[in-house]
XYZ file of C-alpha atoms in Angstrom:
213
model
C -90.726 -35.009 -4.513
C -91.212 -31.049 -4.717
C -87.920 -29.210 -3.654
C -87.968 -26.112 -1.397
C -85.982 -23.156 -2.794
C -85.776 -19.902 -1.024
C -84.795 -16.879 -3.368
C -82.688 -14.179 -1.373
C -84.740 -10.798 -1.427
C -82.272 -8.244 -0.519
C -84.033 -5.573 -3.245
C -81.661 -7.059 -6.067
C -82.396 -9.070 -9.056
C -85.087 -10.636 -11.134
C -86.639 -12.060 -7.932
C -90.421 -12.889 -9.270
C -89.117 -14.132 -12.676
C -86.277 -15.981 -10.968
C -89.327 -17.862 -8.653
C -91.493 -18.056 -11.625
C -88.749 -20.335 -13.722
C -88.266 -22.301 -10.561
C -91.657 -23.102 -10.019
C -92.406 -24.088 -13.401
C -89.710 -26.634 -12.912
C -91.283 -28.286 -10.224
C -89.832 -26.232 -7.199
C -91.720 -25.196 -4.469
C -90.209 -21.528 -4.576
C -90.718 -18.522 -2.384
C -88.966 -15.159 -1.998
C -87.831 -14.326 1.298
C -85.479 -11.806 3.363
C -85.955 -13.617 6.403
C -82.571 -14.908 7.897
C -84.009 -17.758 9.502
C -85.962 -19.190 6.409
C -82.567 -18.387 4.381
C -80.564 -20.797 7.067
C -83.444 -23.335 6.922
C -83.553 -23.201 2.973
C -83.315 -26.781 1.395
C -82.076 -25.125 -1.661
C -80.973 -21.615 -1.903
C -80.790 -18.878 -4.597
C -78.743 -15.752 -4.588
C -79.751 -13.494 -7.598
C -78.222 -10.200 -8.620
C -78.292 -7.557 -10.948
C -76.207 -4.185 -11.436
C -72.934 -3.244 -9.904
C -71.300 -5.315 -7.771
C -70.442 -2.892 -5.101
C -74.315 -1.986 -5.042
C -74.991 -5.452 -4.644
C -72.950 -5.719 -2.026
C -74.062 -2.567 0.041
C -77.710 -4.134 -0.225
C -76.867 -7.292 0.865
C -75.209 -5.568 3.924
C -77.897 -3.104 4.317
C -81.066 -5.507 4.788
C -78.799 -7.380 7.753
C -78.399 -10.419 5.337
C -74.280 -10.638 4.783
C -73.598 -13.067 7.518
C -76.461 -15.218 7.090
C -76.543 -15.830 3.615
C -72.533 -16.299 3.878
C -73.081 -18.598 6.464
C -76.039 -20.677 4.655
C -73.619 -20.470 0.898
C -70.879 -21.878 2.596
C -72.960 -25.231 4.962
C -72.589 -27.598 1.874
C -76.103 -27.905 1.047
C -76.977 -26.757 -2.777
C -77.271 -23.032 -3.225
C -76.799 -21.161 -6.802
C -75.832 -17.236 -7.941
C -77.028 -15.640 -10.654
C -75.352 -13.004 -12.385
C -73.926 -10.670 -9.737
C -75.147 -13.404 -7.077
C -72.472 -15.527 -8.804
C -70.035 -12.778 -8.628
C -70.342 -11.916 -4.936
C -69.597 -15.650 -4.136
C -65.721 -14.685 -4.872
C -63.136 -12.804 -3.115
C -63.254 -9.475 -4.581
C -64.298 -6.863 -7.568
C -62.761 -4.722 -8.991
C -65.581 -2.720 -10.626
C -65.932 0.935 -9.547
C -62.653 0.375 -6.930
C -61.952 -2.822 -5.070
C -65.154 -4.287 -3.073
C -64.672 -7.368 -0.891
C -67.033 -10.258 -1.707
C -68.356 -12.996 0.661
C -65.105 -14.964 -0.171
C -66.563 -18.353 -0.632
C -64.400 -19.317 -3.847
C -61.025 -17.873 -4.941
C -60.782 -15.330 -7.325
C -61.749 -11.913 -8.341
C -64.189 -10.225 -10.524
C -62.656 -8.222 -13.289
C -63.757 -6.348 -16.597
C -64.474 -9.031 -19.474
C -61.960 -9.043 -22.107
C -62.922 -6.228 -25.245
C -59.797 -6.253 -27.603
C -60.401 -8.934 -30.257
C -57.632 -10.240 -32.439
C -58.553 -8.160 -35.469
C -58.370 -5.083 -33.476
C -61.660 -4.727 -33.364
C -63.346 -4.410 -30.019
C -66.216 -6.291 -28.154
C -69.212 -4.162 -26.838
C -69.523 -3.687 -23.029
C -71.900 -4.407 -21.649
C -72.328 -7.663 -23.345
C -76.537 -7.981 -23.821
C -77.289 -11.087 -25.811
C -77.105 -14.723 -26.314
C -74.050 -16.626 -26.580
C -73.163 -20.316 -26.479
C -71.245 -21.794 -23.771
C -68.107 -24.608 -23.510
C -66.826 -26.774 -20.799
C -64.560 -24.759 -19.274
C -61.162 -25.869 -17.294
C -62.998 -27.814 -14.857
C -63.984 -30.530 -17.001
C -67.197 -32.538 -17.196
C -70.415 -31.490 -16.925
C -71.724 -35.082 -15.483
C -73.584 -34.560 -12.046
C -72.992 -30.673 -12.239
C -76.067 -28.039 -13.091
C -75.030 -28.608 -16.963
C -75.450 -31.996 -17.263
C -78.704 -31.376 -19.232
C -76.976 -29.229 -21.625
C -74.936 -29.741 -24.422
C -71.553 -27.682 -25.622
C -72.634 -24.788 -28.130
C -76.416 -24.054 -26.451
C -76.803 -20.564 -26.347
C -77.537 -18.914 -23.326
C -78.669 -14.830 -22.198
C -76.009 -12.698 -20.899
C -76.009 -9.078 -19.485
C -72.889 -7.816 -18.014
C -69.491 -6.295 -18.288
C -67.723 -7.835 -15.604
C -67.013 -11.635 -15.177
C -65.399 -14.204 -12.376
C -61.972 -15.156 -12.864
C -61.655 -18.045 -11.060
C -58.019 -19.155 -9.486
C -59.051 -22.502 -8.816
C -59.211 -24.135 -12.474
C -61.203 -26.589 -11.175
C -64.294 -24.994 -10.107
C -64.691 -23.191 -13.692
C -67.211 -25.252 -14.985
C -67.956 -23.324 -18.558
C -67.018 -20.496 -20.678
C -68.310 -18.216 -23.020
C -66.105 -16.235 -25.627
C -67.918 -12.991 -27.205
C -64.552 -12.696 -29.453
C -62.062 -11.262 -27.123
C -61.024 -14.801 -25.256
C -62.995 -17.060 -22.842
C -65.138 -15.286 -20.061
C -66.448 -17.391 -17.551
C -69.895 -18.587 -17.554
C -70.439 -20.786 -14.637
C -68.600 -22.146 -11.943
C -69.564 -25.276 -9.167
C -67.783 -26.779 -6.627
C -69.475 -29.456 -4.134
C -72.995 -28.249 -3.920
C -72.400 -24.467 -4.569
C -73.107 -23.297 -7.917
C -73.005 -20.254 -10.003
C -73.939 -18.924 -13.442
C -73.395 -15.725 -15.240
C -75.764 -15.641 -17.376
C -79.457 -15.398 -16.546
C -81.509 -19.070 -16.642
C -85.073 -17.540 -16.004
C -84.223 -15.650 -18.948
C -82.804 -18.067 -21.089
C -85.660 -20.226 -22.498
C -85.760 -24.201 -22.253
C -81.872 -24.775 -21.861
C -82.172 -22.344 -18.855
C -85.118 -24.327 -17.450
C -82.984 -27.552 -17.810
C -80.424 -25.794 -15.833
C -82.857 -24.793 -13.258
C -84.220 -28.233 -13.203
C -80.682 -29.626 -12.376
C -80.397 -27.095 -9.817
C -83.393 -28.507 -7.879
C -82.654 -32.068 -8.539
C -78.960 -31.757 -7.059
């Protein structure tokens, strides 16, 4: 059965690339900035690239802060990508503190950069990195259920979420200076720090799992 997916258009994110990737896995994807379409969506994707504050301001300026927050919190499947994941949390410390949607507990902080050998991780980190199970345990029934630990996905970021509830931390990655949250999952609310639409076959398997939730 074809699933309808709405990709939120608030002027931020790889909208067309995300929509095309969703279509590859059989979804009926459309990009929309209409509050009514967002509210009625069977599945919702919130993309985001760049700085947290700019994305939050863009979401407010588009008049979508409240409609998106209400839809993300209503128990139906939803996915945040990159800054779209970060904005699900309570706040970000990038360029000063900025309020998030507050749907998940925790904050956004700079990725760890000090290696044990005294070297430093480059930031922003740009490239492929393997993921491993986080503190939340099994991937069964979640958006990573079609992946195996160690598969690589494509990341572009300097900041990452730090969930205060370990149960929602689905996956982590490590650039050499300590674990970085790579994915979260709570009920049907999902979020990934990497870009599934740019992560080849592994990314498509994640989107397929989301569409099938």
